[in-house]
Amino acid sequence: MTKNQIRFFVALMNKCHELGVKPNRTQLHKIAFFAKDSVGQVVPYEFVLHNYGPYSFELDDAIQSLVDSGDLDAVYNPEGYGASYSFEGSELEGDEPVSEDVEDALGRWVDEFARKGTNELELYATALYVAREKPDASREELNDAVRKIKPHFSRGKVSEAFKWLEKKQVLDTAA
Amino acid sequence: MGSIRDPIHGFVGYTDREQAVINSEAFQRLRFIGQLATTPWLYPGAKHSRFEHSIGVMHVASRIFNKIWEPLAEITDWGGEKEGLRTVLRLGALLHDVGHPAFSHAFEEVLPHGSHEYYTGRYILEDEELREVFHSGATGVLPEKAAAIALGAKEKKKFFPELLDVETGQLQFLNTILTSDLLGADRMDYLLRDSHHAGVTYGHFDLERVLDTITVVIDESGAPQLAIEKGGLEAAEGLILARYYMSTQVYYHHVRQILDEWIRKATVSVFENRGAEFEEIGSHRTLTDDVAQVDIRDQWLEGNCAEGGVFFRREHPRLAYSVPNEIIERFKRPDRLKRLERSLRRFMDGHLDKTIDHEVIVTDKASVGAEVRDVPVVEEVAGSERKHAFGAVSRVLAQLPRIQAMYVYAVDGDDRDSVKGVAREWETHPRTLP
């Protein structure tokens, strides 16, 4: 766990707190993934394809580190599937702030994803991940690739996901 | 079909294809790779190898699969694929460690691609003997599918990006049977096995109860996810406690830490410029613990590798000082712990006599990952299924401390008091603690 990985995670949690969001793990991973897609290597996590789509082992470590240190609380919704994360006070203490670019990217994606369900997040993030790994593939080919990994999503849902990515200008509109 | 007698699981059965894998040169090599590298120097009985561990993981993975198959077939459309899925799961589990170099992880620094999983993938995808086994019989098995199950997500992306073309929801789920942070077969086998051979009981947990209560549910997105029935909650807690105690008493024991560091130095010293020799799996196959020890011994005898003394005369740095828990507690967050470490290192370098060599080793690991908190615990209430998050219902999980320690060793055991004296001064010196 590097200093930068903690620093970024502190900024991510502070942004969530600022916008009144208590994120779960899926939201945190997808927000960070989209932020990295926006601003590049300055986001110090490596994303790989795991059970719920793009995932960072380092980010999961950061979540656990701050729960272990008492900086973060894990809270449970009795009707929900897992833990959400929050903290008391106005902000988590960090070493140095992140850059303005990173702040803006975090703000954008926290706002975008805060109230989206795990389902949607998983699909949008997986669609983007596959599109980045296969930059020369057609939308049809990408659709097939996403549905191989996530067979519980229909062709229609996957198409909607790509349209959403285009609408948000994360991906170029397909020819 | 045949069976092997295993000290942990009793009789472990295998198919003809699995027997051919086990008898292959690539797999037989694992008899000569210790499961726990330097731990036998601390717990002399811990000489078991990756060979029997790999067979054990295949066995546990298969038991998990058999237990969850009925609910899995009900909630997915995989019903007609049972034998094919079980076959590829067992092969992936059997071969998950096949690429481990000598001394398990110590050699990774000198090998061209570092991670043992790079070599595991190469063996599975390229070894001619294994490929013949995969393609044999009435129905062949794609080695790419076994590799997708055997390898971690990071290593797949880094070394074998082409595996994305075979990645499916099924293979991802089968991979979790091996690697799940709470319910993975790999960990379940090695905790029991390592505990048994080390002669300790820290790693004991109720495997039968865990396997009896493991199940599968549909997660929020609609995909299958491993879960545990409420009746197995305490057994699952026993599993995470076993993991915690094995970590503190065996895996991160202060003697094991310095032994690992000294083996690493010895390996680098002797093999640093020879990594390319082992690039190809043909030559990598020769790299076993005993072969590496012979080369290290030769260099040690010629005076070129002082660290080699750890093998042959038990010569290694001795613990002089351990940072008290009360201080570690105040700096628990990893970035703060790093500041504490820097402060200690600077003080030792600045105040210890320059003729005295010392080493500082820091451990900072979570007892369990964040993923464990979200594992579903399932109970039946008035005929319908209710799910809780493991973290919400486990009273043990929230209490589990982080595994953190900071040790200072004297390279020459005679200097222990001097090293300890300076470190104690650091504790009380004004302005030294960040």
XYZ file of C-alpha atoms in Angstrom, chain B residues 33-274:
242
model
C 9.402 -26.971 -4.069
C 8.707 -26.464 -0.367
C 5.276 -25.038 0.397
C 6.646 -22.714 3.056
C 10.152 -21.858 1.844
C 12.135 -20.913 4.968
C 9.607 -22.002 7.597
C 11.307 -25.399 8.211
C 14.160 -23.458 9.776
C 11.653 -22.292 12.374
C 9.242 -25.238 12.462
C 11.362 -28.211 11.361
C 8.355 -30.381 10.445
C 7.039 -27.916 7.863
C 8.772 -29.615 4.941
C 5.668 -30.381 2.917
C 5.729 -29.439 -0.725
C 3.576 -27.701 -3.305
C 2.925 -31.153 -4.804
C 0.545 -32.364 -2.116
C -0.885 -28.892 -1.559
C -1.912 -28.690 -5.240
C -3.635 -32.075 -5.012
C -5.344 -30.929 -1.813
C -6.657 -27.750 -3.476
C -8.073 -29.823 -6.336
C -9.848 -31.989 -3.776
C -11.332 -29.120 -1.743
C -12.360 -27.198 -4.879
C -14.115 -30.296 -6.143
C -15.945 -30.797 -2.821
C -17.144 -27.189 -2.932
C -18.335 -27.667 -6.505
C -20.181 -30.878 -5.668
C -21.878 -29.233 -2.691
C -23.107 -26.151 -4.574
C -23.935 -27.809 -7.894
C -27.649 -28.337 -7.287
C -28.457 -24.731 -6.265
C -26.024 -23.473 -8.935
C -27.800 -25.403 -11.688
C -31.136 -24.050 -10.415
C -30.144 -20.374 -10.491
C -28.157 -20.465 -13.773
C -28.604 -22.166 -17.116
C -25.432 -24.264 -16.641
C -27.337 -27.449 -15.862
C -26.069 -29.500 -18.775
C -22.422 -28.665 -18.214
C -21.670 -30.222 -14.844
C -18.944 -32.664 -15.907
C -17.189 -30.189 -18.181
C -17.151 -27.474 -15.525
C -15.954 -29.825 -12.799
C -13.214 -31.222 -15.059
C -11.777 -27.825 -15.921
C -12.094 -26.621 -12.301
C -10.132 -29.633 -11.025
C -7.415 -29.184 -13.652
C -7.137 -25.452 -12.940
C -6.918 -26.159 -9.196
C -4.353 -28.931 -9.687
C -2.091 -26.690 -11.756
C -2.585 -23.374 -9.915
C 0.927 -23.425 -8.401
C 2.812 -25.334 -11.090
C 5.033 -22.359 -11.930
C 6.393 -21.752 -8.447
C 10.175 -21.306 -8.465
C 12.600 -22.434 -5.762
C 11.877 -21.099 -2.269
C 8.381 -20.137 -3.396
C 8.441 -16.327 -3.519
C 12.102 -15.507 -2.773
C 13.171 -16.211 -6.340
C 10.625 -13.931 -7.948
C 12.981 -10.966 -7.731
C 15.586 -12.547 -10.014
C 13.358 -14.206 -12.586
C 12.740 -12.167 -15.760
C 8.991 -11.871 -15.226
C 8.924 -12.070 -11.464
C 5.575 -13.553 -10.605
C 5.349 -17.345 -10.387
C 1.955 -17.031 -12.095
C 3.693 -16.031 -15.318
C 5.373 -19.429 -15.318
C 2.189 -21.184 -14.213
C 0.450 -19.754 -17.257
C 3.368 -20.722 -19.527
C 3.335 -24.304 -18.273
C -0.412 -24.675 -18.708
C -0.466 -23.096 -22.163
C 2.831 -24.307 -23.632
C 4.210 -27.385 -21.902
C 3.990 -30.144 -24.523
C 3.397 -32.959 -22.093
C 0.543 -31.052 -20.404
C -0.997 -29.995 -23.715
C -1.116 -33.629 -24.774
C -2.970 -34.463 -21.567
C -5.427 -31.606 -22.056
C -6.257 -32.719 -25.562
C -6.404 -36.446 -24.788
C -9.472 -38.580 -24.275
C -12.884 -38.477 -25.871
C -13.381 -34.851 -24.886
C -10.398 -32.553 -24.733
C -10.130 -29.595 -22.389
C -8.956 -26.220 -23.541
C -5.799 -25.370 -21.584
C -6.824 -21.715 -21.884
C -9.859 -22.432 -19.706
C -7.739 -24.116 -17.043
C -5.368 -21.141 -17.146
C -8.282 -18.704 -16.742
C -9.245 -20.547 -13.543
C -5.711 -21.092 -12.209
C -4.373 -17.564 -12.652
C -5.155 -14.410 -10.723
C -6.883 -11.486 -12.418
C -3.770 -9.251 -12.279
C -1.488 -11.835 -13.802
C -3.967 -12.713 -16.533
C -4.127 -9.092 -17.601
C -0.373 -8.497 -17.374
C 0.997 -11.673 -18.893
C -1.830 -13.333 -20.820
C -4.210 -10.618 -22.089
C -5.337 -13.015 -24.813
C -7.193 -14.970 -22.109
C -9.811 -12.207 -22.179
C -11.062 -13.947 -25.337
C -11.932 -17.108 -23.401
C -13.047 -15.400 -20.191
C -16.650 -16.173 -19.341
C -18.936 -15.700 -16.369
C -18.584 -19.415 -15.689
C -14.788 -19.360 -15.548
C -14.832 -16.262 -13.350
C -17.147 -18.034 -10.923
C -15.014 -21.198 -10.930
C -11.966 -19.032 -10.199
C -13.692 -17.767 -7.047
C -14.016 -21.359 -5.814
C -10.223 -21.373 -5.735
C -9.517 -17.806 -4.666
C -12.472 -16.415 -2.659
C -11.082 -14.441 0.270
C -13.323 -16.241 2.764
C -14.344 -19.509 1.105
C -11.535 -20.246 -1.352
C -10.171 -23.794 -1.653
C -6.537 -22.669 -1.844
C -6.553 -21.055 1.586
C -8.629 -23.770 3.206
C -6.104 -26.403 2.174
C -2.954 -24.525 3.067
C -4.159 -23.446 6.507
C -4.830 -27.033 7.548
C -1.774 -28.425 5.805
C 0.691 -25.839 7.068
C -0.665 -26.152 10.602
C -0.440 -29.953 10.515
C 3.148 -30.068 9.288
C 4.388 -27.225 11.460
C 3.029 -29.102 14.468
C 0.771 -26.258 15.604
C -2.994 -26.121 15.965
C -3.482 -22.454 15.018
C -4.612 -23.347 11.535
C -7.303 -25.809 12.596
C -10.879 -24.995 11.695
C -14.003 -27.044 11.039
C -13.557 -27.762 7.324
C -16.388 -30.292 7.271
C -18.870 -27.774 8.661
C -17.723 -25.056 6.248
C -18.109 -27.436 3.301
C -21.447 -28.667 4.619
C -22.863 -25.119 4.791
C -21.284 -23.536 1.723
C -23.841 -22.559 -0.864
C -24.421 -20.219 -3.795
C -26.814 -17.305 -4.281
C -27.550 -14.798 -7.005
C -25.849 -11.498 -6.285
C -27.233 -8.004 -6.880
C -26.248 -8.034 -10.523
C -27.716 -11.461 -11.244
C -24.514 -13.541 -11.210
C -23.825 -16.543 -8.933
C -21.803 -15.849 -5.783
C -20.444 -18.178 -3.101
C -22.233 -17.823 0.222
C -22.504 -19.572 3.577
C -25.612 -20.803 5.360
C -26.277 -19.226 8.745
C -25.572 -22.555 10.427
C -21.988 -22.347 9.146
C -21.314 -18.839 10.440
C -19.245 -19.982 13.424
C -17.258 -22.416 11.290
C -16.496 -19.569 8.853
C -15.431 -17.421 11.801
C -13.183 -20.281 12.909
C -11.644 -20.177 9.453
C -10.799 -16.483 9.661
C -9.418 -16.922 13.171
C -7.254 -19.787 11.901
C -5.970 -17.487 9.219
C -5.212 -14.753 11.735
C -3.305 -17.020 14.134
C -1.359 -18.791 11.402
C -0.379 -15.366 10.084
C 0.888 -14.075 13.419
C 2.463 -17.319 14.651
C 3.858 -18.832 11.466
C 3.697 -16.815 8.251
C 4.749 -13.446 9.758
C 6.673 -14.765 12.743
C 9.650 -12.476 13.360
C 12.146 -15.300 12.727
C 10.461 -16.296 9.496
C 10.541 -12.656 8.380
C 14.298 -12.374 8.718
C 14.872 -15.843 7.254
C 12.845 -14.808 4.194
C 14.862 -11.621 3.863
C 18.164 -13.508 4.152
C 17.111 -16.132 1.614
C 16.047 -13.352 -0.701
C 19.475 -11.704 -0.356
C 21.230 -15.045 -0.889
C 19.146 -15.710 -3.984
C 19.802 -12.271 -5.430
C 23.502 -12.537 -4.650
C 23.893 -15.861 -6.486
C 21.291 -15.640 -9.239
C 20.943 -11.930 -9.967
C 22.649 -12.136 -13.334
C 21.359 -15.577 -14.200
